[in-house]
Structure formats: structure tokens, C-alpha cells
XYZ file of C-alpha atoms in Angstrom:
651
model
C 19.749 -42.831 55.261
C 22.552 -41.111 57.169
C 24.533 -40.676 53.938
C 21.537 -38.973 52.291
C 21.125 -36.593 55.247
C 24.808 -35.675 55.245
C 24.712 -35.231 51.479
C 21.724 -32.884 51.779
C 23.361 -30.875 54.546
C 26.551 -30.615 52.478
C 24.612 -29.311 49.463
C 22.786 -26.758 51.633
C 26.084 -25.609 53.128
C 27.516 -25.131 49.636
C 24.429 -23.165 48.610
C 24.700 -20.913 51.665
C 28.413 -20.404 51.012
C 27.865 -19.541 47.345
C 24.977 -17.266 48.270
C 27.181 -15.295 50.657
C 29.816 -15.045 47.916
C 27.323 -13.764 45.339
C 25.357 -11.537 47.688
C 26.684 -8.179 48.879
C 29.107 -7.981 51.759
C 27.614 -8.238 55.255
C 27.954 -4.497 55.727
C 25.955 -3.864 52.550
C 23.474 -6.735 52.956
C 19.900 -5.827 53.845
C 16.966 -7.868 55.068
C 15.754 -8.049 51.469
C 18.838 -10.008 50.495
C 18.155 -12.367 53.387
C 14.684 -12.893 51.933
C 16.177 -13.907 48.594
C 18.556 -16.248 50.426
C 15.580 -17.787 52.241
C 13.814 -18.352 48.906
C 16.864 -20.094 47.455
C 17.300 -22.287 50.542
C 13.662 -23.383 50.446
C 13.905 -24.423 46.790
C 17.112 -26.378 47.408
C 15.698 -28.081 50.506
C 12.570 -29.174 48.620
C 14.674 -30.496 45.731
C 16.693 -32.523 48.247
C 13.517 -34.217 49.419
C 12.688 -32.402 52.640
C 8.923 -32.149 53.398
C 7.608 -29.027 51.704
C 5.178 -27.864 54.387
C 7.578 -28.193 57.314
C 10.451 -26.737 55.298
C 8.349 -23.639 54.617
C 7.313 -23.367 58.259
C 10.832 -23.861 59.582
C 12.424 -21.375 57.194
C 9.583 -18.917 57.748
C 9.936 -19.048 61.536
C 13.720 -18.617 61.480
C 13.754 -15.723 59.037
C 10.688 -14.070 60.582
C 12.547 -14.078 63.913
C 15.540 -12.492 62.124
C 13.273 -9.822 60.645
C 11.634 -9.013 63.988
C 14.988 -9.127 65.808
C 16.371 -6.419 63.527
C 13.502 -4.147 64.601
C 12.983 -5.000 68.267
C 15.110 -7.784 69.805
C 13.069 -7.905 73.020
C 9.790 -8.784 71.242
C 11.193 -10.937 68.425
C 10.214 -14.322 69.898
C 6.732 -13.193 70.937
C 6.036 -11.570 67.567
C 7.221 -14.694 65.726
C 4.920 -16.929 67.762
C 2.028 -14.501 67.276
C 2.657 -14.578 63.526
C 2.501 -18.366 63.489
C -0.794 -18.451 65.380
C -2.404 -15.721 63.274
C -1.347 -17.314 59.982
C -2.494 -20.771 61.043
C -5.866 -19.413 62.184
C -6.393 -17.430 58.970
C -5.784 -20.573 56.899
C -8.062 -22.764 58.987
C -10.872 -20.196 58.847
C -10.788 -20.030 55.025
C -14.146 -21.374 53.837
C -12.871 -22.110 50.330
C -10.534 -24.817 51.610
C -13.438 -26.860 53.000
C -14.168 -28.115 49.484
C -10.729 -29.770 49.175
C -11.349 -32.780 51.494
C -14.817 -33.244 49.984
C -13.503 -33.345 46.406
C -10.649 -35.628 47.458
C -13.090 -37.964 49.215
C -15.236 -38.076 46.073
C -12.169 -38.949 44.020
C -11.029 -41.793 46.240
C -14.523 -43.309 46.322
C -14.810 -43.241 42.525
C -11.325 -44.685 42.179
C -12.323 -47.672 44.311
C -15.641 -48.192 42.508
C -13.616 -49.867 39.712
C -15.272 -47.857 36.944
C -12.129 -47.254 34.931
C -11.921 -50.776 33.439
C -15.472 -50.653 32.100
C -14.988 -47.083 30.926
C -11.813 -47.899 28.991
C -13.291 -50.958 27.315
C -16.459 -49.174 26.219
C -14.498 -46.153 24.977
C -12.163 -48.411 23.025
C -15.054 -50.141 21.249
C -16.890 -46.854 20.656
C -13.817 -45.362 18.943
C -12.785 -48.478 17.044
C -12.844 -46.745 13.652
C -10.780 -43.728 14.801
C -7.041 -43.885 13.909
C -5.042 -44.691 17.013
C -8.248 -45.772 18.738
C -6.511 -47.303 21.755
C -4.478 -44.159 22.479
C -7.498 -41.914 21.847
C -9.637 -44.044 24.158
C -6.846 -43.865 26.743
C -6.737 -40.052 26.639
C -10.535 -39.719 26.812
C -10.762 -42.241 29.645
C -7.962 -40.511 31.538
C -9.624 -37.111 31.059
C -12.989 -38.338 32.346
C -11.582 -40.337 35.218
C -9.034 -37.673 36.172
C -11.804 -35.065 36.156
C -13.913 -37.211 38.460
C -11.066 -38.045 40.849
C -8.467 -35.279 40.449
C -5.816 -37.738 41.699
C -3.051 -37.874 39.097
C -1.115 -40.726 40.668
C -4.166 -42.978 40.898
C -5.260 -42.351 37.301
C -1.787 -42.856 35.813
C -1.230 -45.996 37.879
C -4.580 -47.587 36.998
C -4.288 -46.732 33.306
C -0.722 -48.047 33.335
C -2.029 -51.376 34.582
C -4.987 -51.418 32.189
C -4.147 -49.551 28.982
C -0.371 -49.913 28.636
C -0.375 -53.736 28.270
C -3.288 -53.508 25.810
C -1.494 -50.929 23.661
C 1.790 -52.843 23.712
C 0.001 -56.048 22.683
C -1.644 -54.144 19.828
C 1.773 -53.058 18.534
C 1.699 -49.447 19.726
C 4.928 -47.539 20.226
C 6.155 -47.479 23.811
C 6.756 -43.727 23.609
C 3.267 -42.953 22.267
C 1.606 -45.254 24.788
C 3.491 -43.751 27.728
C 2.877 -40.187 26.540
C -0.868 -40.754 26.111
C -1.219 -42.249 29.608
C 0.861 -39.648 31.452
C -0.535 -36.631 29.571
C -4.136 -37.824 29.898
C -3.737 -38.610 33.580
C -2.471 -35.102 34.321
C -5.574 -33.445 32.866
C -7.300 -33.827 36.221
C -5.251 -31.017 37.756
C -6.618 -28.593 35.129
C -10.165 -29.619 34.192
C -12.662 -28.692 36.947
C -13.399 -29.716 39.619
C -9.672 -29.363 40.258
C -7.968 -29.078 43.623
C -5.178 -27.082 41.986
C -7.624 -24.326 41.009
C -8.907 -24.173 44.576
C -5.360 -23.804 45.879
C -4.586 -21.062 43.349
C -7.839 -19.245 44.121
C -7.144 -19.305 47.857
C -3.554 -18.150 47.305
C -4.255 -15.402 44.769
C -7.614 -14.258 46.118
C -9.473 -15.164 42.904
C -12.995 -16.582 42.855
C -12.874 -20.364 42.548
C -16.220 -20.288 40.718
C -14.789 -18.029 38.008
C -11.663 -20.163 37.824
C -13.776 -23.269 37.246
C -15.759 -21.529 34.519
C -12.598 -20.173 32.912
C -10.628 -23.436 33.000
C -13.383 -25.540 31.440
C -12.728 -24.718 27.773
C -8.897 -24.594 28.069
C -8.996 -28.062 29.599
C -11.165 -29.377 26.786
C -8.903 -27.641 24.267
C -5.811 -29.338 25.694
C -7.480 -32.771 25.656
C -8.625 -32.167 22.062
C -5.098 -31.213 21.013
C -3.817 -34.455 22.539
C -6.385 -36.465 20.570
C -5.582 -34.618 17.325
C -1.882 -35.309 17.798
C -2.515 -39.035 18.317
C -4.794 -39.233 15.264
C -2.256 -37.425 13.077
C 0.577 -39.673 14.275
C -1.559 -42.761 13.625
C -2.246 -41.522 10.090
C 1.334 -40.515 9.266
C 3.101 -43.388 11.046
C 0.703 -46.367 11.232
C 3.426 -48.575 12.691
C 3.339 -46.474 15.884
C -0.440 -46.920 16.310
C -1.768 -49.836 14.225
C -5.501 -49.817 13.421
C -7.790 -52.069 15.382
C -8.256 -55.468 13.762
C -11.656 -56.651 12.526
C -11.676 -59.453 15.101
C -11.233 -57.010 17.961
C -14.136 -54.904 16.700
C -16.596 -57.775 17.020
C -19.104 -57.199 19.808
C -20.913 -60.326 21.034
C -24.677 -59.959 20.672
C -27.274 -61.405 23.051
C -29.569 -64.160 21.803
C -32.555 -61.921 21.070
C -30.416 -59.470 19.066
C -29.075 -62.290 16.924
C -32.611 -63.448 16.144
C -33.992 -59.970 15.413
C -30.988 -58.841 13.339
C -31.127 -62.024 11.262
C -34.877 -62.303 10.717
C -35.973 -58.641 10.588
C -33.297 -55.905 10.452
C -29.814 -55.233 11.794
C -30.823 -51.628 12.541
C -32.163 -51.252 16.058
C -35.395 -49.282 15.635
C -36.788 -51.133 12.562
C -35.731 -54.449 14.069
C -37.310 -53.897 17.488
C -40.473 -52.294 16.144
C -40.833 -55.076 13.570
C -40.336 -57.715 16.254
C -43.130 -56.188 18.289
C -45.638 -56.701 15.481
C -47.354 -59.916 14.466
C -46.022 -63.376 15.298
C -42.406 -62.651 14.472
C -41.584 -62.029 18.109
C -42.587 -65.514 19.222
C -38.974 -66.457 19.967
C -38.177 -63.192 21.772
C -39.764 -62.147 25.099
C -41.889 -59.025 24.763
C -40.440 -57.540 27.959
C -36.892 -57.768 26.626
C -37.916 -56.085 23.386
C -39.598 -53.219 25.233
C -36.627 -52.770 27.581
C -34.162 -52.500 24.711
C -36.497 -50.241 22.752
C -36.569 -47.895 25.743
C -32.757 -47.945 25.929
C -32.520 -47.244 22.180
C -34.857 -44.255 22.506
C -32.850 -42.657 25.343
C -30.789 -40.398 22.989
C -33.975 -39.076 21.366
C -35.552 -38.538 24.786
C -32.452 -36.681 26.026
C -32.450 -34.408 22.956
C -36.193 -33.773 23.353
C -35.816 -32.834 27.020
C -32.854 -30.575 26.260
C -34.556 -28.779 23.377
C -37.750 -28.488 25.417
C -35.870 -26.839 28.274
C -34.179 -24.473 25.812
C -37.540 -23.644 24.219
C -39.079 -22.799 27.582
C -36.066 -20.640 28.366
C -35.974 -18.667 25.101
C -39.774 -18.199 24.931
C -40.268 -17.303 28.587
C -42.562 -14.272 29.092
C -41.019 -10.987 30.040
C -40.774 -10.266 33.775
C -43.562 -8.060 35.227
C -41.219 -5.123 35.741
C -40.160 -5.240 32.081
C -43.780 -5.431 30.931
C -44.678 -2.549 33.228
C -41.847 -0.458 31.811
C -42.902 -1.154 28.237
C -46.563 -0.384 28.945
C -45.682 2.793 30.807
C -43.867 4.095 27.744
C -46.437 2.839 25.250
C -48.826 5.804 25.156
C -51.965 3.614 25.020
C -53.090 4.095 28.598
C -54.765 7.473 28.250
C -56.148 9.460 25.423
C -54.402 12.510 24.089
C -56.596 14.919 26.029
C -55.711 13.333 29.365
C -52.014 13.288 28.510
C -52.162 16.924 27.400
C -53.991 17.885 30.581
C -51.515 16.062 32.808
C -48.621 17.550 30.887
C -49.949 21.080 31.258
C -50.225 20.677 35.011
C -46.667 19.410 35.357
C -45.289 22.350 33.387
C -44.510 20.309 30.270
C -47.087 21.903 27.946
C -46.029 22.985 24.507
C -44.979 26.613 24.133
C -47.332 29.067 22.578
C -47.158 30.070 18.929
C -45.034 33.128 19.535
C -42.492 31.007 21.444
C -42.635 33.311 24.530
C -43.672 32.112 27.983
C -44.229 33.778 31.289
C -41.243 33.377 33.600
C -41.783 30.695 36.241
C -41.472 33.144 39.066
C -44.255 35.509 37.950
C -47.137 36.194 40.259
C -49.731 35.078 37.711
C -48.462 31.546 37.644
C -48.127 31.501 41.417
C -51.739 32.606 41.823
C -53.098 30.254 39.180
C -51.366 27.109 40.430
C -53.414 26.581 43.618
C -56.635 26.981 41.733
C -55.695 24.504 39.027
C -54.347 21.835 41.342
C -57.666 20.454 42.683
C -59.080 20.128 39.197
C -56.194 18.118 37.898
C -55.691 15.705 40.817
C -58.137 13.105 39.421
C -56.302 13.087 36.112
C -52.964 12.568 37.826
C -54.373 9.714 39.911
C -56.102 8.118 36.906
C -52.920 7.605 34.857
C -51.047 5.456 37.432
C -54.178 3.379 37.905
C -54.300 2.710 34.182
C -50.625 1.809 34.137
C -51.080 -0.603 37.043
C -54.113 -2.235 35.489
C -52.401 -2.703 32.159
C -49.238 -4.061 33.757
C -51.178 -6.565 35.877
C -53.359 -7.856 33.056
C -52.807 -11.603 32.435
C -52.405 -11.079 28.697
C -49.487 -8.679 29.171
C -47.672 -10.754 31.781
C -48.284 -14.310 30.513
C -47.658 -13.714 26.816
C -44.721 -15.896 25.686
C -42.029 -14.613 23.382
C -41.597 -16.105 19.904
C -38.706 -18.572 19.578
C -35.711 -17.103 17.726
C -34.609 -18.438 14.369
C -31.449 -19.906 15.884
C -33.555 -22.223 18.038
C -35.397 -23.654 15.034
C -32.101 -24.097 13.178
C -30.692 -25.956 16.171
C -33.843 -28.084 16.443
C -33.632 -29.008 12.752
C -29.930 -29.847 13.125
C -30.668 -32.106 16.098
C -33.446 -33.835 14.147
C -31.102 -34.511 11.214
C -28.379 -35.747 13.569
C -30.820 -38.106 15.299
C -32.042 -39.429 11.943
C -28.446 -40.191 10.888
C -27.690 -41.690 14.293
C -30.614 -44.109 14.164
C -29.946 -44.952 10.522
C -26.547 -46.412 11.532
C -27.586 -47.598 14.996
C -27.008 -51.333 14.755
C -27.387 -53.948 17.474
C -23.604 -54.042 17.919
C -23.622 -50.291 18.568
C -26.549 -50.804 20.949
C -24.386 -53.133 23.035
C -21.605 -50.517 23.089
C -24.168 -47.884 24.070
C -25.293 -50.111 26.958
C -21.674 -50.403 28.088
C -21.352 -46.605 28.002
C -24.565 -46.312 30.014
C -22.964 -48.395 32.730
C -19.587 -46.647 32.781
C -19.413 -43.286 31.013
C -22.783 -41.669 31.622
C -22.889 -42.076 35.440
C -19.524 -40.345 35.733
C -20.444 -37.713 33.147
C -23.731 -36.916 34.880
C -22.056 -36.604 38.264
C -19.314 -34.358 36.883
C -21.809 -32.175 35.010
C -24.020 -31.950 38.088
C -21.115 -30.837 40.270
C -19.748 -28.379 37.713
C -23.167 -27.123 36.624
C -24.260 -26.222 40.132
C -20.981 -24.348 40.689
C -20.733 -22.549 37.343
C -24.388 -21.501 37.180
C -24.394 -20.243 40.754
C -26.771 -22.860 42.166
C -24.282 -23.910 44.842
C -20.943 -22.879 46.271
C -17.893 -25.079 45.558
C -18.155 -26.494 49.071
C -21.833 -27.403 48.662
C -21.202 -28.909 45.226
C -18.272 -30.900 46.618
C -20.546 -32.275 49.345
C -23.058 -33.381 46.708
C -20.191 -34.883 44.696
C -19.109 -36.900 47.726
C -22.666 -38.167 48.072
C -22.623 -39.021 44.364
C -19.387 -40.951 44.856
C -20.988 -42.935 47.666
C -24.022 -43.709 45.499
C -21.840 -44.762 42.551
C -19.742 -47.052 44.735
C -22.926 -48.544 46.187
C -24.504 -48.957 42.737
C -21.476 -50.935 41.545
C -21.478 -52.959 44.789
C -18.070 -51.682 45.829
C -19.134 -49.775 48.923
C -17.996 -51.678 51.981
C -16.208 -50.983 55.233
C -12.719 -51.482 53.785
C -13.302 -49.113 50.859
C -14.895 -46.494 53.110
C -12.092 -46.741 55.674
C -9.352 -46.406 53.044
C -11.107 -43.471 51.379
C -11.532 -41.621 54.679
C -7.928 -42.308 55.702
C -6.448 -41.144 52.383
C -8.725 -38.091 52.391
C -7.586 -37.123 55.892
C -3.960 -37.658 54.901
C -4.214 -35.545 51.744
C -6.252 -32.804 53.436
C -3.775 -32.580 56.305
C -0.934 -32.234 53.807
C -2.728 -29.427 51.969
C -3.616 -27.588 55.174
C -0.079 -27.811 56.559
C 1.181 -26.678 53.177
C -1.018 -23.599 53.342
C 0.067 -22.832 56.895
C 3.720 -23.170 55.916
C 3.340 -21.055 52.798
C 1.469 -18.377 54.742
C 4.244 -18.133 57.352
C 6.887 -18.186 54.615
C 5.154 -15.415 52.624
C 4.844 -13.266 55.746
C 8.532 -13.691 56.564
C 9.481 -12.973 52.951
C 7.449 -9.761 53.029
C 8.833 -8.729 56.429
C 12.394 -9.091 55.148
C 11.596 -6.980 52.105
C 12.251 -9.710 49.539
C 9.023 -8.928 47.707
C 10.011 -5.265 47.502
C 13.394 -6.127 45.982
C 11.770 -8.358 43.352
C 9.161 -5.718 42.552
C 11.850 -3.053 42.173
C 13.942 -5.337 39.976
C 11.044 -6.305 37.694
C 9.681 -2.773 37.417
C 13.193 -1.452 36.779
C 13.406 -3.628 33.677
C 10.662 -1.458 32.119
C 8.849 -4.459 30.640
C 5.683 -4.313 28.598
C 2.735 -6.465 29.740
C 3.525 -8.993 27.002
C 7.170 -9.218 28.028
C 6.233 -9.613 31.687
C 3.739 -12.346 30.853
C 6.351 -14.219 28.800
C 8.923 -13.831 31.577
C 6.494 -15.099 34.228
C 5.404 -18.116 32.180
C 8.982 -19.038 31.307
C 9.940 -18.899 34.997
C 6.953 -21.071 35.946
C 7.762 -23.493 33.107
C 11.346 -23.843 34.334
C 10.206 -24.224 37.942
C 7.981 -27.086 36.838
C 11.072 -29.170 36.096
C 12.395 -29.515 39.675
C 9.222 -28.640 41.642
C 5.615 -29.830 41.806
C 2.625 -27.568 41.235
C 1.887 -27.257 44.964
C 5.275 -25.697 45.713
C 5.062 -23.408 42.684
C 1.668 -22.048 43.690
C 2.221 -21.567 47.407
C 5.776 -20.205 47.112
C 5.960 -18.247 43.867
C 2.392 -17.092 43.190
C 2.496 -14.639 46.142
C 5.541 -13.125 44.396
C 3.900 -12.737 40.979
C 0.401 -11.675 42.062
C 1.363 -8.222 43.508
C 2.995 -7.327 40.163
C -0.128 -7.961 38.064
C -1.922 -4.630 38.741
C 1.094 -2.668 37.524
C 0.930 -4.408 34.147
C -2.872 -4.383 33.957
C -3.184 -8.187 33.907
C -6.331 -9.871 35.199
C -5.418 -12.367 37.971
C -8.103 -14.702 36.615
C -6.530 -14.796 33.146
C -3.067 -15.135 34.675
C -4.328 -18.054 36.736
C -5.632 -19.832 33.631
C -2.246 -19.472 31.949
C -0.544 -20.749 35.088
C -2.948 -23.698 35.275
C -2.066 -24.702 31.727
C 1.608 -24.133 32.406
C 1.608 -26.204 35.587
C 0.754 -29.304 33.580
C 4.499 -29.386 32.944
C 5.122 -30.030 36.646
C 3.968 -33.624 36.148
C 5.488 -34.109 32.688
C 8.895 -32.435 33.027
C 11.997 -34.446 33.912
C 13.788 -34.917 36.214
C 10.880 -34.806 38.720
C 7.950 -35.760 36.392
C 5.989 -37.679 38.996
C 3.657 -39.091 36.320
C 6.625 -40.859 34.715
C 7.585 -42.509 38.005
C 3.971 -43.546 38.651
C 3.875 -45.213 35.224
C 7.319 -46.772 35.569
C 6.232 -48.429 38.805
C 3.561 -50.493 37.004
C 5.208 -50.905 33.595
C 6.761 -54.080 32.196
C 10.518 -54.398 32.825
C 11.469 -53.638 29.224
C 9.829 -50.166 29.393
C 12.576 -47.769 30.477
C 12.277 -44.397 32.145
C 13.985 -42.738 29.188
C 11.314 -44.110 26.842
C 8.611 -42.668 29.082
C 10.362 -39.289 29.154
C 10.710 -39.356 25.351
C 6.996 -40.079 25.002
C 6.060 -37.148 27.227
C 8.084 -34.529 25.327
C 5.647 -34.109 22.366
C 2.790 -33.624 24.807
C 4.832 -30.962 26.624
C 5.194 -29.173 23.286
C 1.398 -29.371 22.885
C 1.029 -27.760 26.304
C 3.246 -24.864 25.241
C 1.197 -24.502 22.062
C -1.999 -24.449 24.139
C -0.570 -21.674 26.334
C 0.219 -19.626 23.223
C -3.303 -20.189 21.881
C -4.867 -19.111 25.163
C -2.731 -15.969 25.268
C -3.502 -15.028 21.639
C -7.216 -15.819 22.051
C -8.122 -14.972 25.681
C -11.804 -15.614 24.960
C -11.076 -19.350 25.181
C -10.849 -18.951 28.920
C -12.542 -15.618 29.628
C -15.706 -15.943 27.528
C -17.631 -18.226 29.885
C -16.877 -16.249 33.087
C -17.783 -13.001 31.329
C -21.095 -14.440 30.083
C -22.083 -16.015 33.398
C -20.797 -13.363 35.809
C -21.290 -9.977 34.175
């Protein structure tokens, strides 16, 4: 340990020495150059393994004292301490950060509910006919589980224990297996609800709700690109991902299903309905038949409920104020004589035939107006009464709108899809569907409930995270995994992770303040603006820098240290911070897949068989890194992938 400390101190001394050689002479050096030196020292210290949060706080305090000392030596210590207190208080009073421990608690509870084994097995059987089914099932399982937990290390470790041996036994390539596990496990830091998006939103001052809505489709796009790559590789090079054997596709059927499929029909609906009639169900309990018939009809019931909700939404009657506005402009509330009389009183009567009118200020009009006013007051009062009566009539308010053609096309498409589904819905597929009901759908419903309430404005991220934590407790209890040990470990790990994030924010806040006080941000702004870059060139430069930073640093350090440097430059180039954040979120996937740090590789190596080397894992991750770069390019060329949903929901 002492050798490592001395080695780190030696490296830092060399960095300081080289920095003083490269920087201007002491007589020419400004506080801004000290800020750049502070930035370099922080990066080197983190790479050497020093704790990120306390490194940021220590460097920030020292250089903030230097900045204050150059202005007023007598108040330097007091101002530095005041800065620490103010920055710590501002972080702790940030309401957005409350959702982090709640989401983390939800993730640890779901991780200990042992859902991932059932989820992987059911996904594998459901995708048995897809090329590279094991790798595809691994990516889908990782995406779902990582979305529910958001804990990359836990997902990669569990899938390394579960999926890697299965893929190696099936003859899969070590590189493809390792790449699928590490890339799929890292999807949790991008697909909402993601802690990384909360950290970016709090750092950049962007709405977390909009970030969640914007990151949804890019996350799905990245997962889809992973699956497409695996399928293409399995088609082109079958030796890397052999197809699933016929023996492995066999799903054991319960006794009643064997009887019904043999005597009546192997298709679920005809078989169950036929077994309910006559004496053919003598060997099968009626209750079991009805239970499985109800399970088989769940997809049709879900489609019916969804289309019914859509129908009620698209045919909803117009609001009263809209109906009132339409009726008021309709011209059916008063006859033409009343309208003409009211118009003549208000000075809107048609001009006479000769086109000449008496000037408004003439004495004749002034004398005639008082006399005409009493006679026309009933007419003026009668028109609003008619408008109010027409607007409040039940026929006008309660009349439903006709359903658009698109709805009927969608309904017909769903009916055709259901018909095809039930035509091929065998008893073996029913057993797989039951497995999915016990593993996939509970997680999917919880994730959709949490995301739906956030995206559609029904709850704040903090409120949705609280409901997600309750959902995690219910899931753990439903699978009989909720006990004192699980609850204690989840609470302890949540407190540990939340404390790390909070200290990280405090440290980054102090560091950013010191960097700004020294003028480092001003030097960087002047340097970037002096390059006279176009918005496209600046975006490419920023993403390349973030991509390179992802090699030695993790996403937490990149966001809290370097985002405060990039964000002030965005208004000059006319770049939306929300869109920039989506690009950064995609780019930061490389922080877990880029050697030499690549924490996902070390997580997987820790649970891999001895013959799986770290170089093989790195080689398997490289194609998925290329897919990430391709996804960033797609998002930049087609911004609607990320911006369409926020623009539709939050106009």
C-alpha cells in the first residue's frame, strides 16, 4: 500500500512539474492557468485511484483559497469556508436529488427478488427461433433488468453467472457472449428511470422529466441495434452463435395439456373450448380448464382494454369552452333582424348606398345615441342569454366526436394480429407465456407505471420513485424474498450509494466554484470561441472529448467535472441543452465499455471461468462500442428520435 501511495505522489509531482514547464512563466501566469492546472491534477488523481468526491473537495478548497487570497488575503479563509457551507447546503436542498436514493432502493430490492433467472429462461424459450437466441435473450433480459435496477455492476455480475456459462455450453463465441452481457448490462444508465439522467439534469439545470421522455427512444434504439448486430452475426457466422437445438426447445407440458392437445387440439383456444364441452373433459378438472382459458385470453383482454381507452380518448366530447366558442360563432342563436339591430347599435351597420357616413363626432349622432340606447338594451341582453343556453345544452356538450379513420385501421390491425397469434398459440407457447407472466410482465408493468407517471405529468420523479420503491417491496414480497436480511442489505447499500452521490455533488459544486473563481472557465470559453467553430464542429469536438474521457474516467466524473465546462458554451452555438444531454447520455455508455477502465469488463471477469481472459472481454466489447458511435451519429442526424416525445408531451 505504501508503494502505491508513493507511486501516486511521484506521478502527481511529475504532472505538476510538467505543467509548470508547459504553462507560462510565473510572472505571466494568471489565476486562469491555475484553474487549468487544478483540472489536470483532479483528472490525474482520479486515474490514480483517489476517491473522486474528496479529491474534488480537497482540490476545490485549496484552489478556492488561492483565488480568494489573490483578492483579499485577510478574508481568504473565511470566504473559503463560507463557500463550502453554501455549496453543500445548495446541493442538499435540491429536490431533484431526493429521487436518487428511492430509485436505488427500488433497484436493490428487485435485484434481491431473484427475478433475473426466471426472466432469462423465459426470454430464451420465447426467442428460441431467433438466430443467436441466447445472446438476444441476454441483451433483452439485461435491458429489462438494468432498466428496473439501474445498477450496472449487479446486472453484469448476475448475467455473468447465469448467461455466460449457458452461452459457452451452447458453443457461443467468448467475445460475442462477453460483449452481449457487458453492453446489455450498461443500458440501465441510459434507459429511464436512470440515475445518470438525474445527475445530468441536476448538473446542467435541465428538466429530468424531459430527459426521461427524450432518452426513452434512443435507449430502445441502442438496444435494437445490439439485437440486430447479434442476429446478423448469427446468420453470417453460425459458428459464433449456433442455433438452439430441438431438444432445448422442448417445453414440458402439464398433464391436462398433454391430454387436451392429444385428444382435441394442440392449439390453445380450440383445445380448451372443446374440452369444456360434452364428456371429453372427464379426465381434466373444470377449474383448471377455466383458469388456463382465462390466462390464454389475457392478450385479447389487454388489447380490448387498450383500444377501448384509446376510443374513449379520441371520441371524447369537446370541452364546454370549445363548444361555447363554436356556438358563439355559429350565427344560429338569433335571427338576422336581431343581429342587424345589435350591429347597428354597436356602430357596425353596413354603410349606406352612397358609401358616405356621418362623422362619428357629429352632433346628430351624439344626440341620437341616448335615445336609441334604452330601446336596444333588451336585444343586447338577449343574445348572451341565447349563447349561454345553447352552450349549456346537454346535446352540445355531451355529443361525442366520431372516431378517426386511423383508429379503425389500428383496431383492424390488432384484430388480425390477435387472430394470427391465437392461430399459432400452442400449449407449449402457453407454458412460455405463463413463465413470462411470472417474470417479465411484473417488471414491465412496474417500469411502465413509474415511467408513465413521470412522462405524462401524473407525478414528479421523486413521487414516481417512491411508488417504484413500494413496487419493489411488493415484488420482493410476492416472490417470497422479502425478509429482514434482504431489507437490511438493500437499505445499507442504498445509504452507501446515496452518500457517495451526495458527496460527489458537494465536491463537484465546490470544484466548479473554484474553477470559475480562478477564471478557468473564461479561458476555455475564450479558446473555444476563438476557434470560430460552427455548431456542428463544436458538437463533434465536444462528443470526441467526452468519448476520450470515457476511457480513463467513469460517467460520474465526466458529468460533475466536465459538464459545467461545456454547458455555458451551448447558448453561443444555439444548441439545446436537452438534445446535448441525450447525445452525452449515449456517449457515456463508452465509460463502462472502454478500456482500460471499462468497469463492466472487470465485473464480468470476476465471475467468468478461468479460461475467459480480459483481452477476450475487451475484444467482445469493441463492436458494441462501434454501435454506440453509430447510434450517436443517427441521433445527431435525426434529432426527432430523442426530441419528438418531449416536444409532443411538453409543448
